[in-house]
Coordinates of C-alpha atoms in Angstrom, one line a residue:
Chain A
M1 CA -86.7 67.3 -61.3
R2 CA -90.3 66.4 -60.6
S3 CA -92.0 69.0 -58.9
R4 CA -93.4 68.3 -55.4
K5 CA -96.8 66.9 -54.9
R6 CA -99.6 68.6 -53.4
L7 CA -101.1 66.7 -50.5
V8 CA -104.6 66.3 -49.7
G9 CA -105.8 64.4 -46.3
V10 CA -109.7 62.8 -46.2
V11 CA -110.6 62.3 -42.4
G12 CA -113.7 60.8 -41.7
S13 CA -114.9 57.1 -39.8
S14 CA -114.0 54.1 -39.6
L15 CA -116.9 53.0 -39.7
G16 CA -119.0 55.3 -42.5
T17 CA -122.5 55.1 -43.2
P18 CA -122.9 53.3 -47.0
E19 CA -123.8 57.3 -47.8
Q20 CA -120.3 58.4 -46.5
L21 CA -118.3 55.6 -48.5
A22 CA -119.9 56.6 -51.4
L23 CA -118.7 60.3 -50.9
A24 CA -115.3 59.2 -49.6
R25 CA -115.0 57.2 -52.8
Q26 CA -116.0 60.2 -54.8
V27 CA -113.4 62.3 -53.2
G28 CA -110.8 60.0 -53.4
S29 CA -111.0 59.9 -57.3
L30 CA -111.7 63.8 -57.8
I31 CA -108.5 64.3 -55.9
A32 CA -106.8 61.9 -58.1
Q33 CA -108.1 62.8 -60.9
R34 CA -106.6 66.4 -59.8
G35 CA -103.2 65.2 -59.4
A36 CA -103.0 65.4 -55.6
V37 CA -101.6 62.7 -53.3
L38 CA -104.5 61.3 -51.0
L39 CA -103.4 61.2 -47.3
C40 CA -105.4 59.6 -44.8
G41 CA -105.3 57.7 -41.6
G42 CA -104.9 54.2 -43.2
M43 CA -107.5 52.6 -41.7
T44 CA -111.2 51.5 -42.5
G45 CA -114.1 53.0 -43.7
V46 CA -114.2 56.4 -45.0
M47 CA -110.0 55.6 -44.9
T48 CA -110.7 52.6 -47.6
A49 CA -113.3 54.3 -49.6
A50 CA -111.3 57.1 -49.9
A51 CA -108.0 55.0 -51.3
Q52 CA -109.9 53.0 -53.2
G53 CA -111.2 56.3 -55.4
A54 CA -107.9 57.6 -55.3
Q55 CA -106.3 54.6 -56.9
E56 CA -109.0 53.7 -59.1
A57 CA -108.3 56.9 -60.7
G58 CA -104.7 56.3 -60.5
G59 CA -103.8 58.3 -57.3
L60 CA -100.8 57.8 -55.0
T61 CA -102.2 56.9 -51.7
I62 CA -100.8 57.4 -48.3
G63 CA -102.0 55.9 -44.7
I64 CA -100.6 58.0 -42.0
M65 CA -100.6 54.7 -39.5
P66 CA -101.3 54.8 -35.6
G67 CA -99.6 51.6 -34.9
A68 CA -95.8 50.9 -35.7
D69 CA -96.6 47.9 -37.7
A70 CA -99.2 46.0 -40.1
A71 CA -99.1 43.6 -37.5
E72 CA -100.7 46.8 -35.1
S73 CA -102.3 48.1 -37.6
P74 CA -103.3 47.0 -41.0
P75 CA -103.3 49.5 -43.5
N76 CA -106.4 49.0 -45.9
E77 CA -106.0 47.2 -49.1
F78 CA -105.8 50.4 -51.2
I79 CA -103.0 52.1 -49.2
E80 CA -99.7 52.3 -51.6
I81 CA -97.4 53.7 -49.2
A82 CA -98.2 53.3 -45.2
L83 CA -96.5 55.1 -42.9
F84 CA -96.4 53.2 -39.7
T85 CA -95.3 56.2 -37.0
G86 CA -96.4 54.3 -33.9
L87 CA -98.1 57.6 -32.1
R88 CA -101.6 56.1 -32.3
E89 CA -104.0 59.2 -31.5
A90 CA -100.8 61.5 -31.9
R91 CA -101.1 60.9 -35.6
N92 CA -104.1 62.6 -36.2
Y93 CA -102.1 65.5 -35.6
L94 CA -99.7 64.8 -38.5
I95 CA -102.4 63.7 -41.1
A96 CA -103.6 67.7 -40.3
C97 CA -100.0 68.7 -40.4
A98 CA -99.0 67.6 -43.3
S99 CA -101.9 68.0 -45.6
D100 CA -102.3 70.8 -48.1
G101 CA -106.1 70.8 -47.3
L102 CA -109.1 68.6 -45.9
I103 CA -111.9 67.0 -46.6
A104 CA -113.9 65.4 -43.4
I105 CA -116.4 63.0 -44.1
G106 CA -118.8 61.8 -41.5
G107 CA -116.9 61.0 -38.4
G108 CA -116.1 60.5 -34.6
Y109 CA -114.1 62.0 -32.2
G110 CA -110.9 60.9 -34.2
T111 CA -112.4 62.8 -36.7
L112 CA -113.5 66.0 -35.3
S113 CA -109.9 66.1 -33.8
E114 CA -108.1 66.5 -37.1
I115 CA -110.7 68.9 -38.3
A116 CA -110.0 71.2 -35.0
L117 CA -106.0 70.4 -35.4
G118 CA -106.5 71.3 -39.2
L119 CA -108.4 74.5 -38.4
R120 CA -105.7 75.6 -35.7
L121 CA -102.7 75.3 -38.2
N122 CA -104.9 77.0 -40.6
K123 CA -105.5 74.7 -43.2
P124 CA -108.1 74.8 -45.5
V125 CA -110.9 72.0 -44.4
V126 CA -114.4 71.3 -46.0
L127 CA -116.9 69.3 -44.4
L128 CA -119.4 67.0 -45.8
A129 CA -122.1 65.3 -44.0
S130 CA -119.4 66.1 -40.8
W131 CA -119.5 67.3 -37.4
Q132 CA -121.0 71.0 -36.9
F133 CA -119.9 73.2 -33.9
H134 CA -120.1 76.5 -32.8
I135 CA -119.3 78.3 -29.5
A136 CA -121.0 81.3 -27.6
G137 CA -120.1 84.4 -28.7
E138 CA -117.6 83.0 -31.5
P139 CA -119.2 82.6 -35.4
V140 CA -117.5 79.6 -36.7
Q141 CA -117.5 79.4 -40.3
V142 CA -116.3 76.6 -41.8
P143 CA -116.9 75.8 -45.4
V144 CA -119.8 72.6 -45.5
A145 CA -120.2 71.1 -48.8
R146 CA -123.2 69.2 -50.3
T147 CA -121.4 66.8 -52.5
A148 CA -118.2 65.3 -53.4
E149 CA -117.8 67.3 -56.3
E150 CA -118.4 70.6 -54.6
A151 CA -116.4 69.6 -51.3
V152 CA -113.0 68.9 -53.8
E153 CA -113.9 72.2 -56.2
Q154 CA -114.0 74.7 -52.8
L155 CA -111.3 72.7 -51.4
W156 CA -109.1 73.5 -54.3
Q157 CA -110.3 77.2 -54.6
L158 CA -109.5 77.8 -50.5
M159 CA -105.7 75.7 -51.4
G160 CA -105.2 78.5 -54.1
Chain B
M1 CA -105.2 47.2 -56.5
R2 CA -101.4 48.4 -56.6
S3 CA -98.9 46.7 -54.0
R4 CA -97.4 48.5 -50.7
K5 CA -94.0 50.1 -51.3
R6 CA -91.3 49.2 -49.1
L7 CA -89.7 52.0 -47.5
V8 CA -86.0 53.0 -46.8
G9 CA -84.8 55.6 -44.6
V10 CA -81.4 57.2 -46.0
V11 CA -80.4 59.1 -42.7
G12 CA -77.0 60.8 -42.5
S13 CA -75.6 64.3 -42.5
S14 CA -77.5 67.9 -42.7
L15 CA -73.7 68.9 -44.7
G16 CA -71.7 65.9 -45.6
T17 CA -68.2 65.7 -47.0
P18 CA -67.5 65.0 -51.0
E19 CA -66.9 61.3 -50.0
Q20 CA -70.3 60.7 -48.2
L21 CA -72.9 62.7 -50.7
A22 CA -71.2 60.4 -53.6
L23 CA -72.3 57.3 -51.6
A24 CA -75.6 58.8 -50.4
R25 CA -76.3 59.5 -54.4
Q26 CA -75.5 56.1 -55.3
V27 CA -77.7 55.2 -52.3
G28 CA -80.6 56.3 -53.4
S29 CA -80.1 55.5 -56.7
L30 CA -79.7 51.7 -55.8
I31 CA -82.8 52.1 -53.3
A32 CA -84.6 53.2 -56.3
Q33 CA -83.7 50.1 -59.0
R34 CA -84.5 48.1 -56.8
G35 CA -88.4 49.5 -56.4
A36 CA -88.4 50.8 -53.1
V37 CA -89.2 54.6 -52.0
L38 CA -86.8 56.6 -50.6
L39 CA -87.6 58.1 -47.4
C40 CA -85.5 61.0 -45.6
G41 CA -85.2 64.0 -43.2
G42 CA -86.1 66.2 -46.9
M43 CA -83.4 68.9 -46.2
T44 CA -79.7 69.3 -46.9
G45 CA -76.5 67.2 -47.4
V46 CA -77.3 63.6 -47.5
M47 CA -80.9 63.9 -47.6
T48 CA -80.7 66.0 -50.5
A49 CA -77.9 63.4 -52.6
A50 CA -80.0 60.4 -51.4
A51 CA -83.3 61.8 -52.7
Q52 CA -81.2 63.2 -56.0
G53 CA -80.2 59.7 -56.6
A54 CA -83.5 58.2 -55.6
Q55 CA -85.3 60.5 -58.3
E56 CA -82.5 60.1 -61.1
A57 CA -83.2 56.5 -60.8
G58 CA -86.9 56.7 -61.6
G59 CA -88.1 56.2 -57.5
L60 CA -90.4 58.3 -55.6
T61 CA -89.0 60.0 -52.9
I62 CA -90.4 61.4 -49.5
G63 CA -89.0 63.2 -47.0
I64 CA -90.1 63.7 -43.6
M65 CA -89.7 67.4 -42.8
P66 CA -89.0 68.3 -39.3
G67 CA -90.7 71.8 -39.4
A68 CA -94.3 72.5 -40.4
D69 CA -94.5 74.6 -43.4
A70 CA -91.6 74.8 -46.8
A71 CA -91.2 78.0 -44.7
E72 CA -89.8 76.5 -42.0
S73 CA -88.1 73.7 -43.1
P74 CA -87.8 73.8 -47.5
P75 CA -87.5 70.6 -48.9
N76 CA -84.5 69.4 -50.6
E77 CA -85.7 69.9 -54.7
F78 CA -85.2 66.1 -55.2
I79 CA -88.4 65.5 -52.6
E80 CA -91.2 64.5 -54.3
I81 CA -93.8 64.1 -51.3
A82 CA -92.7 66.6 -48.4
L83 CA -94.7 65.3 -45.4
F84 CA -94.4 68.3 -42.7
T85 CA -94.7 66.7 -39.3
G86 CA -94.0 70.6 -37.2
L87 CA -92.6 68.1 -34.5
R88 CA -88.3 68.9 -35.3
E89 CA -86.7 66.5 -34.0
A90 CA -89.2 64.6 -32.9
R91 CA -89.2 63.8 -36.3
N92 CA -86.4 61.6 -36.2
Y93 CA -88.6 59.0 -34.5
L94 CA -91.2 58.7 -37.2
I95 CA -88.0 58.5 -40.1
A96 CA -86.8 55.2 -38.0
C97 CA -90.0 54.1 -37.2
A98 CA -91.2 54.2 -41.0
S99 CA -88.9 53.0 -42.5
D100 CA -88.6 49.0 -43.7
G101 CA -84.4 49.3 -43.1
L102 CA -82.0 52.2 -42.5
I103 CA -78.6 53.2 -44.1
A104 CA -76.8 55.6 -42.0
I105 CA -74.1 57.8 -44.2
G106 CA -71.5 60.2 -41.6
G107 CA -73.7 62.2 -39.9
G108 CA -74.0 64.0 -36.2
Y109 CA -75.8 63.6 -33.4
G110 CA -79.3 63.6 -35.1
T111 CA -78.3 60.6 -37.6
L112 CA -76.5 58.6 -34.3
S113 CA -80.4 59.0 -32.9
E114 CA -82.4 57.6 -36.0
I115 CA -79.5 55.1 -36.2
A116 CA -80.3 53.8 -32.2
L117 CA -84.2 54.6 -32.5
G118 CA -83.9 52.2 -36.1
L119 CA -81.8 49.3 -33.9
R120 CA -84.4 49.9 -30.8
L121 CA -87.2 49.2 -32.9
N122 CA -85.5 46.2 -34.3
K123 CA -84.9 47.9 -37.8
P124 CA -82.0 46.4 -40.3
V125 CA -79.9 48.9 -40.2
V126 CA -76.5 49.5 -42.0
L127 CA -73.7 51.8 -41.6
L128 CA -71.4 53.0 -43.9
A129 CA -68.6 55.5 -42.5
S130 CA -70.7 56.8 -39.9
W131 CA -71.1 56.1 -36.2
Q132 CA -69.2 53.7 -34.5
F133 CA -70.3 53.2 -30.9
H134 CA -69.8 50.5 -28.2
I135 CA -70.8 49.7 -24.5
A136 CA -69.1 47.9 -21.8
G137 CA -69.7 44.0 -21.8
E138 CA -72.7 44.8 -24.2
P139 CA -70.9 44.2 -27.5
V140 CA -72.8 45.8 -30.7
Q141 CA -72.7 43.9 -33.7
V142 CA -74.7 46.7 -36.2
P143 CA -73.5 45.7 -39.9
V144 CA -71.4 48.0 -41.5
A145 CA -70.8 48.2 -45.1
R146 CA -67.5 49.9 -47.5
T147 CA -69.5 50.6 -50.5
A148 CA -73.1 51.9 -51.7
E149 CA -73.8 48.3 -53.0
E150 CA -72.6 46.7 -50.5
A151 CA -74.6 48.3 -48.0
V152 CA -77.9 48.4 -50.0
E153 CA -77.0 44.5 -50.6
Q154 CA -76.4 44.0 -46.8
L155 CA -79.8 45.7 -46.6
W156 CA -81.9 44.1 -48.6
Q157 CA -80.8 40.4 -47.2
L158 CA -81.9 41.3 -43.6
M159 CA -84.8 43.0 -44.3
G160 CA -85.7 39.9 -46.0
Chain C
M1 CA -95.6 82.4 -6.7
R2 CA -93.2 79.6 -6.5
S3 CA -90.4 79.5 -8.9
R4 CA -90.2 77.2 -11.9
K5 CA -88.2 73.8 -10.9
R6 CA -84.8 72.1 -12.5
L7 CA -85.8 69.1 -14.5
V8 CA -83.2 66.6 -14.7
G9 CA -83.9 63.6 -16.6
V10 CA -81.6 60.1 -16.0
V11 CA -82.0 57.8 -18.7
G12 CA -80.7 54.2 -18.4
S13 CA -81.1 50.7 -19.2
S14 CA -84.8 49.0 -18.3
L15 CA -82.6 46.0 -16.5
G16 CA -79.2 47.2 -15.4
T17 CA -76.8 45.4 -13.6
P18 CA -76.3 45.8 -9.9
E19 CA -73.4 48.3 -10.4
Q20 CA -75.3 50.5 -12.4
L21 CA -78.8 50.2 -10.5
A22 CA -76.6 51.3 -7.4
L23 CA -75.3 54.0 -9.3
A24 CA -78.5 55.3 -10.8
R25 CA -80.3 55.0 -7.0
Q26 CA -77.1 57.5 -5.6
V27 CA -77.7 60.1 -8.9
G28 CA -81.2 60.4 -8.1
S29 CA -80.6 61.2 -4.5
L30 CA -78.0 63.7 -5.6
I31 CA -80.7 65.3 -8.2
A32 CA -82.9 65.4 -5.8
Q33 CA -80.6 67.5 -2.4
R34 CA -79.5 69.8 -5.3
G35 CA -83.4 70.7 -5.3
A36 CA -84.7 69.5 -8.9
V37 CA -87.1 67.3 -10.2
L38 CA -86.4 63.3 -11.3
L39 CA -87.2 63.2 -15.2
C40 CA -86.9 59.4 -16.7
G41 CA -88.9 56.9 -18.6
G42 CA -90.7 55.6 -15.7
M43 CA -90.1 52.1 -16.3
T44 CA -87.9 49.6 -14.2
G45 CA -84.2 49.1 -13.5
V46 CA -82.1 52.4 -14.3
M47 CA -85.0 54.2 -14.0
T48 CA -86.7 52.8 -11.2
A49 CA -83.3 53.0 -9.4
A50 CA -82.9 56.7 -9.5
A51 CA -86.5 57.2 -9.0
Q52 CA -86.0 55.4 -5.6
G53 CA -83.2 57.8 -4.7
A54 CA -84.9 60.6 -5.6
Q55 CA -88.2 60.2 -3.5
E56 CA -86.0 58.8 -0.7
A57 CA -84.0 62.3 -0.6
G58 CA -87.7 64.0 -0.6
G59 CA -87.7 65.0 -3.9
L60 CA -90.4 64.9 -6.7
T61 CA -90.3 61.9 -9.5
I62 CA -92.0 62.6 -12.9
G63 CA -91.9 59.3 -15.2
I64 CA -92.7 59.6 -19.1
M65 CA -94.1 56.9 -19.7
P66 CA -94.3 55.1 -23.2
G67 CA -97.6 54.5 -22.6
A68 CA -101.1 55.8 -22.6
D69 CA -101.7 54.2 -19.6
A70 CA -100.9 52.1 -16.4
A71 CA -102.0 49.1 -17.8
E72 CA -100.4 49.4 -21.1
S73 CA -96.9 50.6 -18.8
P74 CA -97.0 50.2 -15.4
P75 CA -95.4 53.1 -13.8
N76 CA -92.7 51.8 -11.2
E77 CA -93.3 52.3 -7.6
F78 CA -91.4 55.6 -6.7
I79 CA -92.9 57.8 -9.9
E80 CA -95.7 60.6 -7.9
I81 CA -96.2 62.0 -11.4
A82 CA -96.8 59.5 -14.3
L83 CA -97.4 61.6 -17.3
F84 CA -99.0 58.7 -20.5
T85 CA -97.6 59.6 -23.8
G86 CA -99.0 57.0 -25.7
L87 CA -96.0 57.7 -28.1
R88 CA -93.8 54.5 -27.1
E89 CA -90.0 55.0 -28.1
A90 CA -90.8 58.4 -29.1
R91 CA -91.4 59.4 -25.6
N92 CA -87.4 59.8 -25.7
Y93 CA -87.0 62.7 -27.3
L94 CA -89.6 64.0 -25.0
I95 CA -87.6 63.1 -21.9
A96 CA -84.4 65.1 -23.9
C97 CA -86.4 67.7 -24.7
A98 CA -87.7 68.7 -21.4
S99 CA -84.6 67.9 -19.5
D100 CA -82.6 70.8 -18.6
G101 CA -79.7 68.5 -18.4
L102 CA -79.4 64.3 -18.4
I103 CA -77.0 61.9 -17.2
A104 CA -77.2 58.5 -18.5
I105 CA -76.5 55.2 -16.8
G106 CA -75.5 52.0 -18.8
G107 CA -78.5 51.5 -21.2
G108 CA -79.9 49.6 -24.4
Y109 CA -80.5 51.6 -27.6
G110 CA -83.3 53.6 -26.2
T111 CA -80.7 55.0 -23.9
L112 CA -78.3 55.9 -26.9
S113 CA -81.1 57.6 -28.6
E114 CA -81.9 59.7 -25.5
I115 CA -78.2 60.5 -25.0
A116 CA -77.9 61.4 -28.7
L117 CA -81.0 63.4 -28.8
G118 CA -80.0 65.1 -25.9
L119 CA -76.5 66.3 -27.6
R120 CA -78.6 67.0 -30.8
L121 CA -80.5 69.6 -28.5
N122 CA -77.4 70.8 -27.0
K123 CA -78.4 69.6 -23.9
P124 CA -75.4 68.8 -21.6
V125 CA -75.1 65.1 -21.2
V126 CA -73.0 63.1 -18.5
L127 CA -72.2 59.3 -19.1
L128 CA -71.8 57.1 -16.4
A129 CA -70.9 53.7 -17.3
S130 CA -72.3 53.9 -20.6
W131 CA -72.0 54.3 -24.3
Q132 CA -68.9 55.7 -26.0
F133 CA -68.8 55.7 -29.5
H134 CA -67.1 58.1 -32.0
I135 CA -67.2 58.6 -35.7
A136 CA -64.3 59.1 -38.7
G137 CA -63.0 62.7 -38.4
E138 CA -65.0 63.9 -36.0
P139 CA -64.3 63.9 -32.4
V140 CA -67.0 63.3 -30.2
Q141 CA -65.7 64.5 -26.3
V142 CA -68.9 63.8 -24.3
P143 CA -68.3 64.2 -20.6
V144 CA -67.2 60.9 -18.5
A145 CA -68.1 61.1 -15.2
R146 CA -66.8 57.6 -12.5
T147 CA -68.6 58.2 -9.9
A148 CA -72.4 59.7 -9.3
E149 CA -71.1 62.0 -7.5
E150 CA -69.1 62.9 -10.0
A151 CA -71.7 62.9 -12.6
V152 CA -74.2 65.1 -10.7
E153 CA -71.4 68.1 -10.2
Q154 CA -70.3 67.9 -13.8
L155 CA -73.4 68.2 -14.7
W156 CA -74.4 71.2 -12.6
Q157 CA -71.4 73.0 -14.0
L158 CA -72.3 72.1 -17.9
M159 CA -76.2 73.4 -16.9
G160 CA -74.7 76.1 -15.5
Chain D
M1 CA -93.0 55.9 -0.8
R2 CA -95.6 58.5 -1.6
S3 CA -98.6 57.7 -3.9
R4 CA -99.0 58.4 -7.7
K5 CA -100.9 62.2 -8.1
R6 CA -103.9 62.4 -10.0
L7 CA -103.5 64.7 -13.4
V8 CA -106.6 67.2 -14.4
G9 CA -106.1 68.5 -17.6
V10 CA -107.2 72.4 -17.9
V11 CA -107.8 73.5 -21.3
G12 CA -109.3 77.0 -23.2
S13 CA -108.1 79.7 -25.0
S14 CA -104.8 81.4 -24.7
L15 CA -107.2 84.7 -24.6
G16 CA -110.0 84.1 -22.7
T17 CA -113.0 86.9 -21.4
P18 CA -112.8 87.8 -17.9
E19 CA -115.7 85.6 -17.3
Q20 CA -113.7 82.7 -18.4
L21 CA -110.4 83.6 -16.5
A22 CA -112.2 83.8 -13.5
L23 CA -113.8 80.8 -13.8
A24 CA -110.5 79.3 -14.9
R25 CA -109.0 80.6 -11.7
Q26 CA -111.6 79.0 -9.3
V27 CA -111.5 75.8 -11.4
G28 CA -107.9 75.9 -10.8
S29 CA -108.0 76.1 -7.0
L30 CA -111.0 73.6 -6.7
I31 CA -108.7 71.1 -8.3
A32 CA -105.3 71.5 -6.2
Q33 CA -108.0 71.3 -3.0
R34 CA -108.8 68.2 -4.3
G35 CA -105.3 67.2 -4.0
A36 CA -104.8 66.5 -7.4
V37 CA -101.8 68.1 -10.2
L38 CA -103.0 70.6 -12.6
L39 CA -101.8 70.0 -16.1
C40 CA -102.2 72.7 -18.8
G41 CA -100.7 74.0 -21.8
G42 CA -98.6 76.5 -19.6
M43 CA -99.0 79.2 -22.1
T44 CA -101.7 82.4 -21.6
G45 CA -105.1 83.2 -21.0
V46 CA -107.2 80.2 -19.4
M47 CA -103.8 78.6 -18.9
T48 CA -102.5 81.0 -16.8
A49 CA -105.5 81.6 -14.9
A50 CA -106.2 78.0 -14.0
A51 CA -102.2 77.7 -13.2
Q52 CA -103.1 80.7 -10.5
G53 CA -105.3 79.1 -8.7
A54 CA -104.0 75.9 -8.0
Q55 CA -100.6 77.4 -7.1
E56 CA -102.9 79.6 -4.9
A57 CA -104.6 76.5 -3.2
G58 CA -101.4 75.1 -2.7
G59 CA -101.2 72.6 -5.3
L60 CA -98.7 71.6 -8.1
T61 CA -99.2 72.7 -11.7
I62 CA -97.2 71.3 -14.5
G63 CA -97.4 73.2 -18.2
I64 CA -96.9 70.9 -21.2
M65 CA -95.3 73.6 -23.1
P66 CA -95.3 73.8 -27.5
G67 CA -92.1 74.8 -27.5
A68 CA -88.2 73.4 -27.2
D69 CA -87.3 75.5 -24.5
A70 CA -88.7 79.0 -22.7
A71 CA -87.7 81.1 -25.4
E72 CA -89.6 79.9 -27.6
S73 CA -92.7 79.5 -25.2
P74 CA -92.6 81.3 -22.3
P75 CA -94.2 79.6 -19.3
N76 CA -96.3 81.6 -17.3
E77 CA -95.6 82.5 -14.1
F78 CA -97.9 80.4 -12.1
I79 CA -96.0 77.1 -13.7
E80 CA -94.0 74.9 -11.1
I81 CA -92.8 72.6 -14.0
A82 CA -92.5 73.5 -17.4
L83 CA -92.2 70.4 -19.5
F84 CA -90.7 71.6 -23.2
T85 CA -91.8 69.5 -25.8
G86 CA -91.3 71.4 -29.0
L87 CA -94.1 69.6 -30.7
R88 CA -95.8 72.7 -31.0
E89 CA -100.1 71.5 -31.6
A90 CA -98.9 68.4 -31.4
R91 CA -98.8 68.8 -27.6
N92 CA -102.5 69.3 -27.4
Y93 CA -102.2 65.3 -27.7
L94 CA -100.4 64.9 -25.1
I95 CA -102.3 67.2 -22.6
A96 CA -104.9 64.6 -23.4
C97 CA -103.7 62.1 -23.0
A98 CA -101.8 62.0 -19.7
S99 CA -104.7 64.0 -17.9
D100 CA -107.3 61.3 -16.0
G101 CA -110.0 64.0 -16.8
L102 CA -110.5 67.1 -19.0
I103 CA -111.9 70.2 -18.0
A104 CA -112.8 72.8 -21.2
I105 CA -113.0 76.6 -20.2
G106 CA -114.0 79.0 -23.6
G107 CA -111.9 78.0 -26.4
G108 CA -110.6 78.2 -30.1
Y109 CA -109.6 74.9 -32.4
G110 CA -107.3 74.2 -30.2
T111 CA -109.1 73.3 -27.6
L112 CA -111.6 71.4 -29.3
S113 CA -108.6 69.7 -30.5
E114 CA -108.0 68.6 -26.9
I115 CA -111.9 68.1 -25.7
A116 CA -111.7 65.7 -29.0
L117 CA -108.6 64.4 -28.4
G118 CA -109.5 63.7 -24.8
L119 CA -113.2 61.9 -25.7
R120 CA -111.0 60.0 -28.7
L121 CA -109.3 58.4 -25.8
N122 CA -112.0 57.9 -23.3
K123 CA -111.1 60.6 -20.8
P124 CA -114.1 62.2 -18.8
V125 CA -114.5 65.9 -20.1
V126 CA -116.3 68.3 -18.9
L127 CA -117.8 71.9 -20.7
L128 CA -117.8 74.7 -19.1
A129 CA -118.8 78.0 -21.6
S130 CA -116.8 75.8 -24.6
W131 CA -117.8 74.1 -27.5
Q132 CA -120.8 72.4 -28.5
F133 CA -120.7 70.2 -31.3
H134 CA -123.3 67.6 -32.9
I135 CA -123.6 65.5 -36.0
A136 CA -126.0 64.4 -37.8
G137 CA -127.6 60.8 -36.4
E138 CA -125.3 60.8 -33.7
P139 CA -126.0 62.3 -30.8
V140 CA -122.8 63.8 -28.6
Q141 CA -123.9 64.3 -25.0
V142 CA -120.3 65.6 -23.2
P143 CA -121.3 66.7 -19.7
V144 CA -121.6 70.5 -19.4
A145 CA -121.2 72.5 -16.0
R146 CA -122.6 76.0 -15.2
T147 CA -120.1 76.6 -12.8
A148 CA -116.5 76.2 -11.4
E149 CA -117.7 73.7 -8.7
E150 CA -120.5 71.7 -10.8
A151 CA -117.7 71.1 -13.5
V152 CA -114.8 70.1 -10.7
E153 CA -117.8 67.9 -9.1
Q154 CA -118.9 66.0 -12.5
L155 CA -115.3 65.3 -13.2
W156 CA -114.3 63.8 -10.0
Q157 CA -117.4 61.8 -10.3
L158 CA -116.8 60.7 -13.9
M159 CA -113.4 60.1 -12.9
G160 CA -114.3 57.8 -10.1

């Protein structure tokens, strides 16, 4: 039988600046090159760019979609497996839970929720041009990367 | 880019009689032969047999796991992509929602819930040695198949 | 401090025949008279009638709503606490899980899913003019009541 | 019929410093005094203190519990309505979605996820000795309060 695949989540803005999109595409490509499956929210922006990168490198791409069908939430064109959940924003939790590790690129509040849920579930999370957060008296040390290569390398080390 | 894959759910008993397991393995094989991805609950019984059949035929198998990790809900050995949800029985809804069509084989109450949720979401559902149900004044006409071939053929016709 | 309240779910058709609605209103009233909170899907038909009965008897009514807000899924007028979930049909699971026991009245596939999920979670479930189901070789003995009084009395005995 | 109740969520650390617990109890009390229902995660720390405050002021308290039953996640003693979800961390989403507004006090990553999900869902959120976060080029202006009174007053103004 074939061995079980590692799943790596890429979360980020549904818009994304050109820089973020370029990072996402590189990250997606590097994830696929290392043999992992790309998991993402299946929509636009960073999600499209990451899926494009992964697919261009021959990898499998899975979108955990917010809507119950393609009419409600059309998967971007680089999603090979669209899992329609109908759970809308609750699907952010699913992405965090199903991923073996997460890379966050840019992002809005949805991305912040995915980062927080990932950390809450003790998943390795690497931030790339993304959120920074701190709380009085509680030092927060989430790994930050400056390049796509660094992000993927750091994540792989954390995933073990 | 590669085209999006069709997802077919096989739901059924986590135990399963020898007859049900044989049916599930055949169904899994036929689903893979038609190029669809097998979606299931990732656990034992019918879920294992269907995933085995699909994998033997070269298909991709996805398990929508009830637990948050492999310690909590170990995927059967024929699951290539294990999506850990941590949602326990609520994951039954996800299987119904994410599948383009469903085949139910044998089954307990969990299977009955997946059949009902599939029908509620207007998914094609074919029953194979599974639940029968009726309600006064409301004739229920869920397709019933007698063989694995018939089940898959009927489902494909319904999925269009 | 005040003691924790017992929660009883009433599930059933969003349409409902006049007989089913009358039964639901009586059931809601009897649940409130016994001091339990009425939990339901918060929408129309059996859900409205049960909430009306409970509120007329001075009880608290909670609707586990499918939509994310009142615009998406308007609670019926007898819902005092509307919990908007945004989970659509996945909220059926929540009703089953959060209830200490369930009474099903009439119903479509959504109701069947709630019955099945309740049984799957080992909740006491009593059927009143609702679904019947059986599976070869697996005798299913879900309690059936003929009147509202009988349903509530049976449920209370099962809940202990 | 009775009018529908406003639901206000209080999220925060399951531990909590003495200062945070004192704030939470005051916040709970003020919420109840304004006639709203207190929604929280039903567990320890800030959740207990907020529920205690609300109950002492005669208010209704609802706990959206992570576990499927009291054995898995025991509600704190000031929870009058315990909604067992079995969804574990995914219940954070439910708290955010079901609340008309949220106050965050202290907190770990779970709290951060609830803040982020609340903001994602366009809910009014007020921070009290809680997380701070920012992202390059995207100014984040979440209201911050210094006292319990200020937090509740700000939230009520935002809820309109």
